[in-house]
Amino acid sequence: MTEKEKMLSGQLYDASDAELVQERHQARLLFQEINRTGDEHKEQRNELFYKLFGSAGEGLWIEPSFYCDYGYNIKLGKKVFMNFNCCILDVMEVNIGNNVLFAPNVHVYTASHPLDAKTRSEWLENAKPVTIGNDVWIGGGAIICPGVTIGNRVVVGAGSVVTKDVPDDVLVAGNPAQVIRPIDNSDFK
């Protein structure tokens, strides 16, 4: 298997592999151009986002600055909004549903490193995918950790660190994030 194939399958891989370094470089050139593009050229900036991502639905609205690893592993539904300074480490797929709102400084991580120091010292890493459902609002400064699935109609409180799956229709907050209470979305179903 190539290092990219290992990466995409969640196995330990070498991120310094030439193919992966080149792909990250291409993504950086693209998001740097995006981040330099002013509001007077918002349509051009959006076209660049559509080029960067694996897929994205209508109504995409992302405020710069934005950062990612590869871009092609990011799949967005319709009407996704990301406020200033969001970062998605998309070593594996990040699937984000429809009508999703990110406040400023939201970070989504699929990348991880071995707990074992010997393996980690070999500069090997791995990843787990992240999925975010429909109609989700993620508060400012929240961090979504590798392997997490967030259900539909969820609110993640500002500053939360989400380390495990979140069911539908709840408010979660804290570090680590805990379910605070259910949200009655019956009027919206």
CSV table of N, CA, C and O in Angstrom, one decimal, residues 100-163:
chain,number,residue,atom,x,y,z
A,100,VAL,N,-25.4,23.7,8.5
A,100,VAL,CA,-24.4,23.6,9.6
A,100,VAL,C,-23.7,24.9,9.8
A,100,VAL,O,-23.3,25.6,8.8
A,101,LEU,N,-23.6,25.4,11.0
A,101,LEU,CA,-23.0,26.7,11.4
A,101,LEU,C,-21.8,26.4,12.3
A,101,LEU,O,-21.9,25.7,13.3
A,102,PHE,N,-20.7,27.0,11.9
A,102,PHE,CA,-19.5,26.9,12.7
A,102,PHE,C,-19.2,28.4,13.1
A,102,PHE,O,-19.1,29.3,12.3
A,103,ALA,N,-19.1,28.6,14.4
A,103,ALA,CA,-18.7,29.9,15.0
A,103,ALA,C,-17.2,30.1,14.7
A,103,ALA,O,-16.5,29.2,14.2
A,104,PRO,N,-16.6,31.2,15.1
A,104,PRO,CA,-15.2,31.4,14.9
A,104,PRO,C,-14.3,30.4,15.6
A,104,PRO,O,-14.7,29.9,16.7
A,105,ASN,N,-13.2,30.1,15.0
A,105,ASN,CA,-12.2,29.2,15.7
A,105,ASN,C,-12.6,27.8,16.0
A,105,ASN,O,-12.0,27.2,16.9
A,106,VAL,N,-13.5,27.3,15.2
A,106,VAL,CA,-13.9,25.9,15.3
A,106,VAL,C,-12.8,25.0,14.6
A,106,VAL,O,-12.3,25.4,13.5
A,107,HIS,N,-12.3,24.0,15.3
A,107,HIS,CA,-11.3,23.1,14.7
A,107,HIS,C,-11.9,21.7,14.7
A,107,HIS,O,-12.5,21.2,15.7
A,108,VAL,N,-11.7,21.0,13.5
A,108,VAL,CA,-12.1,19.6,13.4
A,108,VAL,C,-10.8,18.8,13.0
A,108,VAL,O,-10.1,19.1,12.1
A,109,TYR,N,-10.6,17.8,13.8
A,109,TYR,CA,-9.4,17.0,13.6
A,109,TYR,C,-9.7,15.6,13.3
A,109,TYR,O,-10.4,14.9,14.1
A,110,THR,N,-9.2,15.1,12.2
A,110,THR,CA,-9.2,13.6,12.0
A,110,THR,C,-7.8,13.0,12.3
A,110,THR,O,-7.8,11.8,12.6
A,111,ALA,N,-6.8,13.8,12.3
A,111,ALA,CA,-5.4,13.3,12.5
A,111,ALA,C,-5.2,13.0,13.9
A,111,ALA,O,-5.6,13.7,14.8
A,112,SER,N,-4.4,12.0,14.1
A,112,SER,CA,-4.0,11.6,15.5
A,112,SER,C,-2.6,11.0,15.5
A,112,SER,O,-2.0,10.8,14.4
A,113,HIS,N,-2.0,10.8,16.6
A,113,HIS,CA,-0.7,10.3,16.8
A,113,HIS,C,-0.7,9.1,17.8
A,113,HIS,O,-1.5,9.1,18.7
A,114,PRO,N,0.1,8.1,17.6
A,114,PRO,CA,0.1,7.0,18.6
A,114,PRO,C,0.4,7.4,20.0
A,114,PRO,O,1.2,8.3,20.2
A,115,LEU,N,-0.2,6.8,20.9
A,115,LEU,CA,0.1,7.0,22.3
A,115,LEU,C,1.5,6.5,22.7
A,115,LEU,O,2.2,7.0,23.6
A,116,ASP,N,1.9,5.4,22.0
A,116,ASP,CA,3.1,4.8,22.3
A,116,ASP,C,4.3,5.7,21.8
A,116,ASP,O,4.4,6.0,20.6
A,117,ALA,N,5.2,6.1,22.7
A,117,ALA,CA,6.2,7.0,22.4
A,117,ALA,C,7.2,6.5,21.3
A,117,ALA,O,7.7,7.2,20.5
A,118,LYS,N,7.5,5.2,21.4
A,118,LYS,CA,8.4,4.6,20.4
A,118,LYS,C,7.8,4.7,19.0
A,118,LYS,O,8.5,5.2,18.1
A,119,THR,N,6.6,4.4,18.8
A,119,THR,CA,6.0,4.5,17.5
A,119,THR,C,5.9,5.9,17.1
A,119,THR,O,6.1,6.3,15.9
A,120,ARG,N,5.5,6.8,18.0
A,120,ARG,CA,5.3,8.2,17.7
A,120,ARG,C,6.7,8.8,17.3
A,120,ARG,O,6.7,9.7,16.4
A,121,SER,N,7.8,8.3,17.9
A,121,SER,CA,9.1,8.9,17.5
A,121,SER,C,9.5,8.5,16.1
A,121,SER,O,10.5,9.1,15.6
A,122,GLU,N,8.8,7.5,15.5
A,122,GLU,CA,9.1,7.2,14.1
A,122,GLU,C,8.3,8.1,13.2
A,122,GLU,O,8.3,7.9,12.0
A,123,TRP,N,7.6,9.1,13.7
A,123,TRP,CA,6.9,10.1,13.0
A,123,TRP,C,5.7,9.5,12.2
A,123,TRP,O,5.3,10.0,11.1
A,124,LEU,N,5.2,8.4,12.7
A,124,LEU,CA,4.0,7.8,12.1
A,124,LEU,C,2.8,8.4,12.8
A,124,LEU,O,2.8,8.8,13.9
A,125,GLU,N,1.7,8.5,12.0
A,125,GLU,CA,0.4,9.0,12.5
A,125,GLU,C,-0.7,8.2,11.9
A,125,GLU,O,-0.5,7.4,11.0
A,126,ASN,N,-1.9,8.5,12.3
A,126,ASN,CA,-3.1,7.8,11.8
A,126,ASN,C,-4.3,8.8,11.9
A,126,ASN,O,-4.1,9.9,12.3
A,127,ALA,N,-5.4,8.3,11.5
A,127,ALA,CA,-6.6,9.2,11.5
A,127,ALA,C,-7.9,8.4,11.6
A,127,ALA,O,-7.9,7.2,11.3
A,128,LYS,N,-8.9,9.1,12.0
A,128,LYS,CA,-10.3,8.6,12.1
A,128,LYS,C,-11.2,9.6,11.5
A,128,LYS,O,-11.1,10.8,11.8
A,129,PRO,N,-12.2,9.2,10.7
A,129,PRO,CA,-13.1,10.2,10.1
A,129,PRO,C,-14.0,10.9,11.1
A,129,PRO,O,-14.2,10.4,12.2
A,130,VAL,N,-14.5,12.1,10.7
A,130,VAL,CA,-15.5,12.8,11.5
A,130,VAL,C,-16.7,13.1,10.6
A,130,VAL,O,-16.6,13.4,9.5
A,131,THR,N,-17.9,12.9,11.3
A,131,THR,CA,-19.2,13.2,10.6
A,131,THR,C,-20.0,14.1,11.5
A,131,THR,O,-20.1,13.9,12.7
A,132,ILE,N,-20.5,15.2,10.8
A,132,ILE,CA,-21.4,16.1,11.5
A,132,ILE,C,-22.7,16.1,10.7
A,132,ILE,O,-22.7,16.3,9.5
A,133,GLY,N,-23.8,15.9,11.5
A,133,GLY,CA,-25.1,15.8,10.9
A,133,GLY,C,-25.7,17.1,10.3
A,133,GLY,O,-25.0,18.1,10.2
A,134,ASN,N,-27.0,17.1,10.1
A,134,ASN,CA,-27.7,18.3,9.6
A,134,ASN,C,-28.2,19.2,10.7
A,134,ASN,O,-28.4,18.7,11.8
A,135,ASP,N,-28.3,20.5,10.4
A,135,ASP,CA,-28.9,21.4,11.3
A,135,ASP,C,-28.1,21.5,12.6
A,135,ASP,O,-28.7,21.6,13.7
A,136,VAL,N,-26.8,21.5,12.5
A,136,VAL,CA,-25.9,21.6,13.7
A,136,VAL,C,-25.3,23.0,13.8
A,136,VAL,O,-24.9,23.6,12.8
A,137,TRP,N,-25.2,23.4,15.1
A,137,TRP,CA,-24.5,24.7,15.4
A,137,TRP,C,-23.3,24.4,16.3
A,137,TRP,O,-23.6,23.8,17.4
A,138,ILE,N,-22.1,24.7,15.9
A,138,ILE,CA,-20.9,24.4,16.7
A,138,ILE,C,-20.4,25.8,17.2
A,138,ILE,O,-20.0,26.7,16.4
A,139,GLY,N,-20.3,26.0,18.5
A,139,GLY,CA,-20.0,27.2,19.1
A,139,GLY,C,-18.5,27.5,19.0
A,139,GLY,O,-17.7,26.7,18.7
A,140,GLY,N,-18.1,28.8,19.2
A,140,GLY,CA,-16.8,29.3,19.0
A,140,GLY,C,-15.8,28.6,19.8
A,140,GLY,O,-16.0,28.3,21.0
A,141,GLY,N,-14.6,28.3,19.2
A,141,GLY,CA,-13.5,27.7,19.8
A,141,GLY,C,-13.7,26.2,20.1
A,141,GLY,O,-12.9,25.6,20.8
A,142,ALA,N,-14.8,25.6,19.7
A,142,ALA,CA,-15.0,24.2,19.9
A,142,ALA,C,-14.0,23.3,19.1
A,142,ALA,O,-13.5,23.7,18.0
A,143,ILE,N,-13.6,22.2,19.6
A,143,ILE,CA,-12.7,21.2,19.0
A,143,ILE,C,-13.5,19.9,18.8
A,143,ILE,O,-14.0,19.4,19.8
A,144,ILE,N,-13.5,19.4,17.6
A,144,ILE,CA,-14.1,18.1,17.3
A,144,ILE,C,-13.0,17.1,17.1
A,144,ILE,O,-12.2,17.3,16.2
A,145,CYS,N,-12.8,16.1,17.9
A,145,CYS,CA,-11.7,15.2,17.9
A,145,CYS,C,-11.9,14.0,16.9
A,145,CYS,O,-13.0,13.8,16.4
A,146,PRO,N,-10.8,13.3,16.5
A,146,PRO,CA,-10.9,12.2,15.6
A,146,PRO,C,-11.9,11.2,15.9
A,146,PRO,O,-12.0,10.8,17.1
A,147,GLY,N,-12.6,10.7,14.9
A,147,GLY,CA,-13.5,9.6,15.0
A,147,GLY,C,-14.9,9.9,15.6
A,147,GLY,O,-15.7,9.1,15.7
A,148,VAL,N,-15.2,11.2,15.8
A,148,VAL,CA,-16.4,11.6,16.4
A,148,VAL,C,-17.5,11.7,15.3
A,148,VAL,O,-17.3,12.2,14.2
A,149,THR,N,-18.7,11.3,15.7
A,149,THR,CA,-19.9,11.5,14.9
A,149,THR,C,-20.9,12.4,15.7
A,149,THR,O,-21.2,12.0,16.8
A,150,ILE,N,-21.3,13.5,15.1
A,150,ILE,CA,-22.2,14.4,15.8
A,150,ILE,C,-23.6,14.2,15.1
A,150,ILE,O,-23.6,14.4,13.8
A,151,GLY,N,-24.6,14.0,15.8
A,151,GLY,CA,-25.9,13.7,15.2
A,151,GLY,C,-26.6,15.0,14.7
A,151,GLY,O,-26.0,16.1,14.6
A,152,ASN,N,-27.8,14.9,14.3
A,152,ASN,CA,-28.6,15.9,13.7
A,152,ASN,C,-29.2,16.9,14.8
A,152,ASN,O,-29.5,16.4,15.9
A,153,ARG,N,-29.3,18.1,14.4
A,153,ARG,CA,-30.0,19.1,15.3
A,153,ARG,C,-29.3,19.3,16.6
A,153,ARG,O,-29.9,19.5,17.6
A,154,VAL,N,-28.0,19.2,16.6
A,154,VAL,CA,-27.2,19.3,17.8
A,154,VAL,C,-26.6,20.7,18.0
A,154,VAL,O,-26.3,21.4,17.0
A,155,VAL,N,-26.4,21.2,19.2
A,155,VAL,CA,-25.7,22.4,19.5
A,155,VAL,C,-24.5,22.0,20.4
A,155,VAL,O,-24.7,21.3,21.4
A,156,VAL,N,-23.3,22.5,19.9
A,156,VAL,CA,-22.1,22.2,20.7
A,156,VAL,C,-21.7,23.6,21.3
A,156,VAL,O,-21.5,24.5,20.6
A,157,GLY,N,-21.6,23.6,22.6
A,157,GLY,CA,-21.3,24.9,23.3
A,157,GLY,C,-19.9,25.4,23.0
A,157,GLY,O,-19.0,24.6,22.7
A,158,ALA,N,-19.8,26.7,23.1
A,158,ALA,CA,-18.5,27.3,22.8
A,158,ALA,C,-17.4,26.8,23.7
A,158,ALA,O,-17.6,26.5,24.9
A,159,GLY,N,-16.2,26.6,23.2
A,159,GLY,CA,-15.1,26.1,23.9
A,159,GLY,C,-15.1,24.6,24.3
A,159,GLY,O,-14.2,24.1,24.9
A,160,SER,N,-16.1,23.9,23.8
A,160,SER,CA,-16.2,22.4,24.1
A,160,SER,C,-15.2,21.6,23.3
A,160,SER,O,-14.7,22.0,22.2
A,161,VAL,N,-14.8,20.5,23.9
A,161,VAL,CA,-13.9,19.5,23.3
A,161,VAL,C,-14.7,18.2,23.1
A,161,VAL,O,-15.0,17.6,24.2
A,162,VAL,N,-15.1,17.9,21.9
A,162,VAL,CA,-16.0,16.8,21.7
A,162,VAL,C,-15.1,15.6,21.4
A,162,VAL,O,-14.4,15.5,20.4
A,163,THR,N,-15.1,14.6,22.3
A,163,THR,CA,-14.2,13.4,22.3
A,163,THR,C,-14.9,12.2,21.9
A,163,THR,O,-14.3,11.1,21.7
